[in-house]
Amino acid sequence: MTVKEVLRAHSAAHEDASPETKGEGGHAPSVAPATIAAGRASQELGVRRAEFELAVHLGLIAVTGAPGGGRPRVHEDEIARLREQPGFPDALVERVRTVGTAQGAALLDIAPARFTRLARAGCVSPVTFYLNRYRAVVWLYLADELAAFAAREPELLAGRTPPGMRTMLESGADWRARNWRSQRIDRLLDRTTDPWARTAVQASALDPVQLAEVVDDPYERAYLVRVRPEPVFGRPGSMAAREAMAELMLADDPDEILWRRVNLTLELDSAREDRPAPRPGDDGGARATPPARTGARPRAVRPAPAAGPAAPPACTGASRPAAVGRTTRKGLLARLGWRGRGAG
């Protein structure tokens, strides 16, 4: 082989370089931002793993989806951003500080029994829970939210309980689980703009029977399971904790069930307009949503179309959820198959 032939072969090999070594236009490919796993991120931020996961859930820390559906990861520039914030890391830890009933009552300077009544009436909403040694649910509240409530509603911390709240409590009402579900769903919706993922979030609040009545296509129901966003990534809990979580996630009041069915129906319509759910034999028929950073500084998303109020009228003066948007109910009841309380 002559010198010219060697040079021509070398030039051809250079021009046919693979995408791994050359980008479009002959330029070197840009290097993807480095990401780290959640465990290492919590260590670098100097926070406990539970605090880190709650910060992700609250949108204080941005995460990115891992390729192939793995656990979310954190960009190194996000770690740098958090470290540059004033008061780091104490300020971050304070924003995710949770308290139970006794600590919450002490924070508000009221008796624990009064704190429990306020929580049952929906005036303060739990952000998470754990199971005690008797496998009973123990609700936890954000200290920041309790302080904001005290500043907003000081009249509820002293004196006689308002008549409306007293009547509600005497009837056995308890809004803690319902408010926890509502906030959990809202935060999950804030983390995605994909119509099918949003539909899956709404579907997670309904039991299989209710879900099948709204989403009658089994392939669509299977797809909703596949695209459902992870609420908070982290270590799997005990079997008892998983069972408690599964039970608490389901709407259990006729009013709430109706609103979740309405929201699911409207989100499902939007998802179907965007793309069909895949069928057996489809080769990528339903396009996947590319991984996106979620958490801090989220993108604007379309709000849930018919969300009920997060708190009962005893604390907000709002009307009952069943009375909100009555015109919307009339147009959807037939599709929902809803016959109401006491219907035969």
JSON list of N, CA, C and O in Angstrom, two decimals, residues 2-38:
[
{"chain": "A", "resi": 2, "resn": "THR", "atom": "N", "xyz": [0.56, 2.14, -0.92]},
{"chain": "A", "resi": 2, "resn": "THR", "atom": "CA", "xyz": [1.36, 3.35, -1.03]},
{"chain": "A", "resi": 2, "resn": "THR", "atom": "C", "xyz": [1.02, 4.32, 0.09]},
{"chain": "A", "resi": 2, "resn": "THR", "atom": "O", "xyz": [0.03, 4.17, 0.80]},
{"chain": "A", "resi": 3, "resn": "VAL", "atom": "N", "xyz": [1.86, 5.35, 0.19]},
{"chain": "A", "resi": 3, "resn": "VAL", "atom": "CA", "xyz": [1.63, 6.35, 1.22]},
{"chain": "A", "resi": 3, "resn": "VAL", "atom": "C", "xyz": [0.29, 7.05, 1.00]},
{"chain": "A", "resi": 3, "resn": "VAL", "atom": "O", "xyz": [-0.47, 7.31, 1.92]},
{"chain": "A", "resi": 4, "resn": "LYS", "atom": "N", "xyz": [-0.05, 7.36, -0.29]},
{"chain": "A", "resi": 4, "resn": "LYS", "atom": "CA", "xyz": [-1.31, 8.02, -0.58]},
{"chain": "A", "resi": 4, "resn": "LYS", "atom": "C", "xyz": [-2.51, 7.17, -0.17]},
{"chain": "A", "resi": 4, "resn": "LYS", "atom": "O", "xyz": [-3.51, 7.66, 0.34]},
{"chain": "A", "resi": 5, "resn": "GLU", "atom": "N", "xyz": [-2.42, 5.86, -0.42]},
{"chain": "A", "resi": 5, "resn": "GLU", "atom": "CA", "xyz": [-3.52, 4.97, -0.06]},
{"chain": "A", "resi": 5, "resn": "GLU", "atom": "C", "xyz": [-3.71, 4.90, 1.46]},
{"chain": "A", "resi": 5, "resn": "GLU", "atom": "O", "xyz": [-4.83, 4.86, 1.97]},
{"chain": "A", "resi": 6, "resn": "VAL", "atom": "N", "xyz": [-2.59, 4.90, 2.18]},
{"chain": "A", "resi": 6, "resn": "VAL", "atom": "CA", "xyz": [-2.68, 4.89, 3.65]},
{"chain": "A", "resi": 6, "resn": "VAL", "atom": "C", "xyz": [-3.36, 6.15, 4.14]},
{"chain": "A", "resi": 6, "resn": "VAL", "atom": "O", "xyz": [-4.24, 6.13, 5.02]},
{"chain": "A", "resi": 7, "resn": "LEU", "atom": "N", "xyz": [-2.99, 7.31, 3.55]},
{"chain": "A", "resi": 7, "resn": "LEU", "atom": "CA", "xyz": [-3.60, 8.57, 3.97]},
{"chain": "A", "resi": 7, "resn": "LEU", "atom": "C", "xyz": [-5.09, 8.61, 3.65]},
{"chain": "A", "resi": 7, "resn": "LEU", "atom": "O", "xyz": [-5.91, 9.10, 4.43]},
{"chain": "A", "resi": 8, "resn": "ARG", "atom": "N", "xyz": [-5.47, 8.06, 2.45]},
{"chain": "A", "resi": 8, "resn": "ARG", "atom": "CA", "xyz": [-6.88, 8.04, 2.09]},
{"chain": "A", "resi": 8, "resn": "ARG", "atom": "C", "xyz": [-7.67, 7.15, 3.03]},
{"chain": "A", "resi": 8, "resn": "ARG", "atom": "O", "xyz": [-8.78, 7.47, 3.45]},
{"chain": "A", "resi": 9, "resn": "ALA", "atom": "N", "xyz": [-7.15, 6.00, 3.41]},
{"chain": "A", "resi": 9, "resn": "ALA", "atom": "CA", "xyz": [-7.83, 5.08, 4.32]},
{"chain": "A", "resi": 9, "resn": "ALA", "atom": "C", "xyz": [-8.01, 5.71, 5.69]},
{"chain": "A", "resi": 9, "resn": "ALA", "atom": "O", "xyz": [-9.05, 5.59, 6.34]},
{"chain": "A", "resi": 10, "resn": "HIS", "atom": "N", "xyz": [-6.96, 6.40, 6.14]},
{"chain": "A", "resi": 10, "resn": "HIS", "atom": "CA", "xyz": [-7.04, 7.05, 7.45]},
{"chain": "A", "resi": 10, "resn": "HIS", "atom": "C", "xyz": [-8.09, 8.16, 7.45]},
{"chain": "A", "resi": 10, "resn": "HIS", "atom": "O", "xyz": [-8.86, 8.32, 8.39]},
{"chain": "A", "resi": 11, "resn": "SER", "atom": "N", "xyz": [-8.15, 8.91, 6.33]},
{"chain": "A", "resi": 11, "resn": "SER", "atom": "CA", "xyz": [-9.13, 10.00, 6.23]},
{"chain": "A", "resi": 11, "resn": "SER", "atom": "C", "xyz": [-10.54, 9.45, 6.20]},
{"chain": "A", "resi": 11, "resn": "SER", "atom": "O", "xyz": [-11.46, 9.98, 6.83]},
{"chain": "A", "resi": 12, "resn": "ALA", "atom": "N", "xyz": [-10.76, 8.34, 5.47]},
{"chain": "A", "resi": 12, "resn": "ALA", "atom": "CA", "xyz": [-12.10, 7.74, 5.39]},
{"chain": "A", "resi": 12, "resn": "ALA", "atom": "C", "xyz": [-12.54, 7.22, 6.75]},
{"chain": "A", "resi": 12, "resn": "ALA", "atom": "O", "xyz": [-13.70, 7.35, 7.15]},
{"chain": "A", "resi": 13, "resn": "ALA", "atom": "N", "xyz": [-11.62, 6.61, 7.46]},
{"chain": "A", "resi": 13, "resn": "ALA", "atom": "CA", "xyz": [-11.97, 6.08, 8.79]},
{"chain": "A", "resi": 13, "resn": "ALA", "atom": "C", "xyz": [-12.35, 7.21, 9.73]},
{"chain": "A", "resi": 13, "resn": "ALA", "atom": "O", "xyz": [-13.25, 7.08, 10.56]},
{"chain": "A", "resi": 14, "resn": "HIS", "atom": "N", "xyz": [-11.67, 8.35, 9.61]},
{"chain": "A", "resi": 14, "resn": "HIS", "atom": "CA", "xyz": [-11.97, 9.50, 10.47]},
{"chain": "A", "resi": 14, "resn": "HIS", "atom": "C", "xyz": [-13.35, 10.07, 10.16]},
{"chain": "A", "resi": 14, "resn": "HIS", "atom": "O", "xyz": [-14.11, 10.45, 11.04]},
{"chain": "A", "resi": 15, "resn": "GLU", "atom": "N", "xyz": [-13.71, 10.12, 8.83]},
{"chain": "A", "resi": 15, "resn": "GLU", "atom": "CA", "xyz": [-15.00, 10.67, 8.44]},
{"chain": "A", "resi": 15, "resn": "GLU", "atom": "C", "xyz": [-16.16, 9.77, 8.83]},
{"chain": "A", "resi": 15, "resn": "GLU", "atom": "O", "xyz": [-17.28, 10.23, 9.04]},
{"chain": "A", "resi": 16, "resn": "ASP", "atom": "N", "xyz": [-15.91, 8.45, 8.92]},
{"chain": "A", "resi": 16, "resn": "ASP", "atom": "CA", "xyz": [-16.96, 7.49, 9.27]},
{"chain": "A", "resi": 16, "resn": "ASP", "atom": "C", "xyz": [-17.01, 7.20, 10.76]},
{"chain": "A", "resi": 16, "resn": "ASP", "atom": "O", "xyz": [-17.52, 6.17, 11.19]},
{"chain": "A", "resi": 17, "resn": "ALA", "atom": "N", "xyz": [-16.44, 8.10, 11.57]},
{"chain": "A", "resi": 17, "resn": "ALA", "atom": "CA", "xyz": [-16.42, 7.86, 13.02]},
{"chain": "A", "resi": 17, "resn": "ALA", "atom": "C", "xyz": [-17.83, 7.69, 13.54]},
{"chain": "A", "resi": 17, "resn": "ALA", "atom": "O", "xyz": [-18.77, 8.32, 13.07]},
{"chain": "A", "resi": 18, "resn": "SER", "atom": "N", "xyz": [-18.00, 6.83, 14.53]},
{"chain": "A", "resi": 18, "resn": "SER", "atom": "CA", "xyz": [-19.32, 6.53, 15.09]},
{"chain": "A", "resi": 18, "resn": "SER", "atom": "C", "xyz": [-19.85, 7.70, 15.89]},
{"chain": "A", "resi": 18, "resn": "SER", "atom": "O", "xyz": [-19.10, 8.58, 16.29]},
{"chain": "A", "resi": 19, "resn": "PRO", "atom": "N", "xyz": [-21.19, 7.72, 16.15]},
{"chain": "A", "resi": 19, "resn": "PRO", "atom": "CA", "xyz": [-21.76, 8.81, 16.94]},
{"chain": "A", "resi": 19, "resn": "PRO", "atom": "C", "xyz": [-21.17, 8.91, 18.34]},
{"chain": "A", "resi": 19, "resn": "PRO", "atom": "O", "xyz": [-21.23, 9.96, 18.96]},
{"chain": "A", "resi": 20, "resn": "GLU", "atom": "N", "xyz": [-20.63, 7.79, 18.84]},
{"chain": "A", "resi": 20, "resn": "GLU", "atom": "CA", "xyz": [-20.03, 7.86, 20.17]},
{"chain": "A", "resi": 20, "resn": "GLU", "atom": "C", "xyz": [-18.80, 8.76, 20.19]},
{"chain": "A", "resi": 20, "resn": "GLU", "atom": "O", "xyz": [-18.42, 9.28, 21.26]},
{"chain": "A", "resi": 21, "resn": "THR", "atom": "N", "xyz": [-18.13, 8.88, 19.04]},
{"chain": "A", "resi": 21, "resn": "THR", "atom": "CA", "xyz": [-16.89, 9.66, 19.02]},
{"chain": "A", "resi": 21, "resn": "THR", "atom": "C", "xyz": [-17.06, 11.00, 18.33]},
{"chain": "A", "resi": 21, "resn": "THR", "atom": "O", "xyz": [-16.22, 11.87, 18.49]},
{"chain": "A", "resi": 22, "resn": "LYS", "atom": "N", "xyz": [-18.15, 11.15, 17.51]},
{"chain": "A", "resi": 22, "resn": "LYS", "atom": "CA", "xyz": [-18.39, 12.43, 16.85]},
{"chain": "A", "resi": 22, "resn": "LYS", "atom": "C", "xyz": [-19.85, 12.77, 16.92]},
{"chain": "A", "resi": 22, "resn": "LYS", "atom": "O", "xyz": [-20.72, 11.92, 16.80]},
{"chain": "A", "resi": 23, "resn": "GLY", "atom": "N", "xyz": [-20.14, 14.03, 17.10]},
{"chain": "A", "resi": 23, "resn": "GLY", "atom": "CA", "xyz": [-21.52, 14.48, 17.11]},
{"chain": "A", "resi": 23, "resn": "GLY", "atom": "C", "xyz": [-21.91, 14.98, 15.74]},
{"chain": "A", "resi": 23, "resn": "GLY", "atom": "O", "xyz": [-21.18, 14.86, 14.76]},
{"chain": "A", "resi": 24, "resn": "GLU", "atom": "N", "xyz": [-23.12, 15.53, 15.62]},
{"chain": "A", "resi": 24, "resn": "GLU", "atom": "CA", "xyz": [-23.58, 16.06, 14.35]},
{"chain": "A", "resi": 24, "resn": "GLU", "atom": "C", "xyz": [-22.70, 17.23, 13.93]},
{"chain": "A", "resi": 24, "resn": "GLU", "atom": "O", "xyz": [-22.24, 18.02, 14.74]},
{"chain": "A", "resi": 25, "resn": "GLY", "atom": "N", "xyz": [-22.50, 17.34, 12.60]},
{"chain": "A", "resi": 25, "resn": "GLY", "atom": "CA", "xyz": [-21.71, 18.44, 12.08]},
{"chain": "A", "resi": 25, "resn": "GLY", "atom": "C", "xyz": [-20.22, 18.27, 12.30]},
{"chain": "A", "resi": 25, "resn": "GLY", "atom": "O", "xyz": [-19.45, 19.21, 12.11]},
{"chain": "A", "resi": 26, "resn": "GLY", "atom": "N", "xyz": [-19.80, 17.06, 12.71]},
{"chain": "A", "resi": 26, "resn": "GLY", "atom": "CA", "xyz": [-18.39, 16.83, 12.89]},
{"chain": "A", "resi": 26, "resn": "GLY", "atom": "C", "xyz": [-17.83, 17.34, 14.19]},
{"chain": "A", "resi": 26, "resn": "GLY", "atom": "O", "xyz": [-16.64, 17.30, 14.41]},
{"chain": "A", "resi": 27, "resn": "HIS", "atom": "N", "xyz": [-18.71, 17.83, 15.08]},
{"chain": "A", "resi": 27, "resn": "HIS", "atom": "CA", "xyz": [-18.23, 18.36, 16.34]},
{"chain": "A", "resi": 27, "resn": "HIS", "atom": "C", "xyz": [-18.22, 17.26, 17.40]},
{"chain": "A", "resi": 27, "resn": "HIS", "atom": "O", "xyz": [-19.01, 16.32, 17.35]},
{"chain": "A", "resi": 28, "resn": "ALA", "atom": "N", "xyz": [-17.37, 17.41, 18.37]},
{"chain": "A", "resi": 28, "resn": "ALA", "atom": "CA", "xyz": [-17.33, 16.44, 19.46]},
{"chain": "A", "resi": 28, "resn": "ALA", "atom": "C", "xyz": [-18.62, 16.52, 20.25]},
{"chain": "A", "resi": 28, "resn": "ALA", "atom": "O", "xyz": [-19.16, 17.60, 20.44]},
{"chain": "A", "resi": 29, "resn": "PRO", "atom": "N", "xyz": [-19.19, 15.37, 20.67]},
{"chain": "A", "resi": 29, "resn": "PRO", "atom": "CA", "xyz": [-20.46, 15.38, 21.38]},
{"chain": "A", "resi": 29, "resn": "PRO", "atom": "C", "xyz": [-20.33, 16.09, 22.72]},
{"chain": "A", "resi": 29, "resn": "PRO", "atom": "O", "xyz": [-19.29, 16.06, 23.36]},
{"chain": "A", "resi": 30, "resn": "SER", "atom": "N", "xyz": [-21.42, 16.73, 23.11]},
{"chain": "A", "resi": 30, "resn": "SER", "atom": "CA", "xyz": [-21.41, 17.39, 24.40]},
{"chain": "A", "resi": 30, "resn": "SER", "atom": "C", "xyz": [-21.50, 16.35, 25.51]},
{"chain": "A", "resi": 30, "resn": "SER", "atom": "O", "xyz": [-22.17, 15.33, 25.36]},
{"chain": "A", "resi": 31, "resn": "VAL", "atom": "N", "xyz": [-20.85, 16.58, 26.58]},
{"chain": "A", "resi": 31, "resn": "VAL", "atom": "CA", "xyz": [-20.83, 15.65, 27.69]},
{"chain": "A", "resi": 31, "resn": "VAL", "atom": "C", "xyz": [-22.05, 15.88, 28.57]},
{"chain": "A", "resi": 31, "resn": "VAL", "atom": "O", "xyz": [-22.34, 17.01, 28.95]},
{"chain": "A", "resi": 32, "resn": "ALA", "atom": "N", "xyz": [-22.80, 14.80, 28.84]},
{"chain": "A", "resi": 32, "resn": "ALA", "atom": "CA", "xyz": [-24.00, 14.93, 29.66]},
{"chain": "A", "resi": 32, "resn": "ALA", "atom": "C", "xyz": [-23.60, 15.32, 31.08]},
{"chain": "A", "resi": 32, "resn": "ALA", "atom": "O", "xyz": [-22.55, 14.91, 31.59]},
{"chain": "A", "resi": 33, "resn": "PRO", "atom": "N", "xyz": [-24.43, 16.14, 31.73]},
{"chain": "A", "resi": 33, "resn": "PRO", "atom": "CA", "xyz": [-24.12, 16.53, 33.10]},
{"chain": "A", "resi": 33, "resn": "PRO", "atom": "C", "xyz": [-24.00, 15.31, 34.00]},
{"chain": "A", "resi": 33, "resn": "PRO", "atom": "O", "xyz": [-24.78, 14.36, 33.88]},
{"chain": "A", "resi": 34, "resn": "ALA", "atom": "N", "xyz": [-23.04, 15.33, 34.89]},
{"chain": "A", "resi": 34, "resn": "ALA", "atom": "CA", "xyz": [-22.83, 14.20, 35.78]},
{"chain": "A", "resi": 34, "resn": "ALA", "atom": "C", "xyz": [-23.93, 14.13, 36.82]},
{"chain": "A", "resi": 34, "resn": "ALA", "atom": "O", "xyz": [-24.40, 15.16, 37.32]},
{"chain": "A", "resi": 35, "resn": "THR", "atom": "N", "xyz": [-24.39, 12.93, 37.10]},
{"chain": "A", "resi": 35, "resn": "THR", "atom": "CA", "xyz": [-25.41, 12.72, 38.12]},
{"chain": "A", "resi": 35, "resn": "THR", "atom": "C", "xyz": [-24.89, 11.74, 39.16]},
{"chain": "A", "resi": 35, "resn": "THR", "atom": "O", "xyz": [-23.98, 10.95, 38.89]},
{"chain": "A", "resi": 36, "resn": "ILE", "atom": "N", "xyz": [-25.50, 11.79, 40.34]},
{"chain": "A", "resi": 36, "resn": "ILE", "atom": "CA", "xyz": [-25.11, 10.89, 41.42]},
{"chain": "A", "resi": 36, "resn": "ILE", "atom": "C", "xyz": [-26.37, 10.26, 42.01]},
{"chain": "A", "resi": 36, "resn": "ILE", "atom": "O", "xyz": [-27.48, 10.78, 41.86]},
{"chain": "A", "resi": 37, "resn": "ALA", "atom": "N", "xyz": [-26.19, 9.13, 42.67]},
{"chain": "A", "resi": 37, "resn": "ALA", "atom": "CA", "xyz": [-27.31, 8.42, 43.28]},
{"chain": "A", "resi": 37, "resn": "ALA", "atom": "C", "xyz": [-27.82, 9.16, 44.51]},
{"chain": "A", "resi": 37, "resn": "ALA", "atom": "O", "xyz": [-27.14, 10.03, 45.07]},
{"chain": "A", "resi": 38, "resn": "ALA", "atom": "N", "xyz": [-29.04, 8.81, 44.92]},
{"chain": "A", "resi": 38, "resn": "ALA", "atom": "CA", "xyz": [-29.68, 9.51, 46.03]},
{"chain": "A", "resi": 38, "resn": "ALA", "atom": "C", "xyz": [-28.89, 9.39, 47.33]},
{"chain": "A", "resi": 38, "resn": "ALA", "atom": "O", "xyz": [-28.74, 10.36, 48.07]}
]
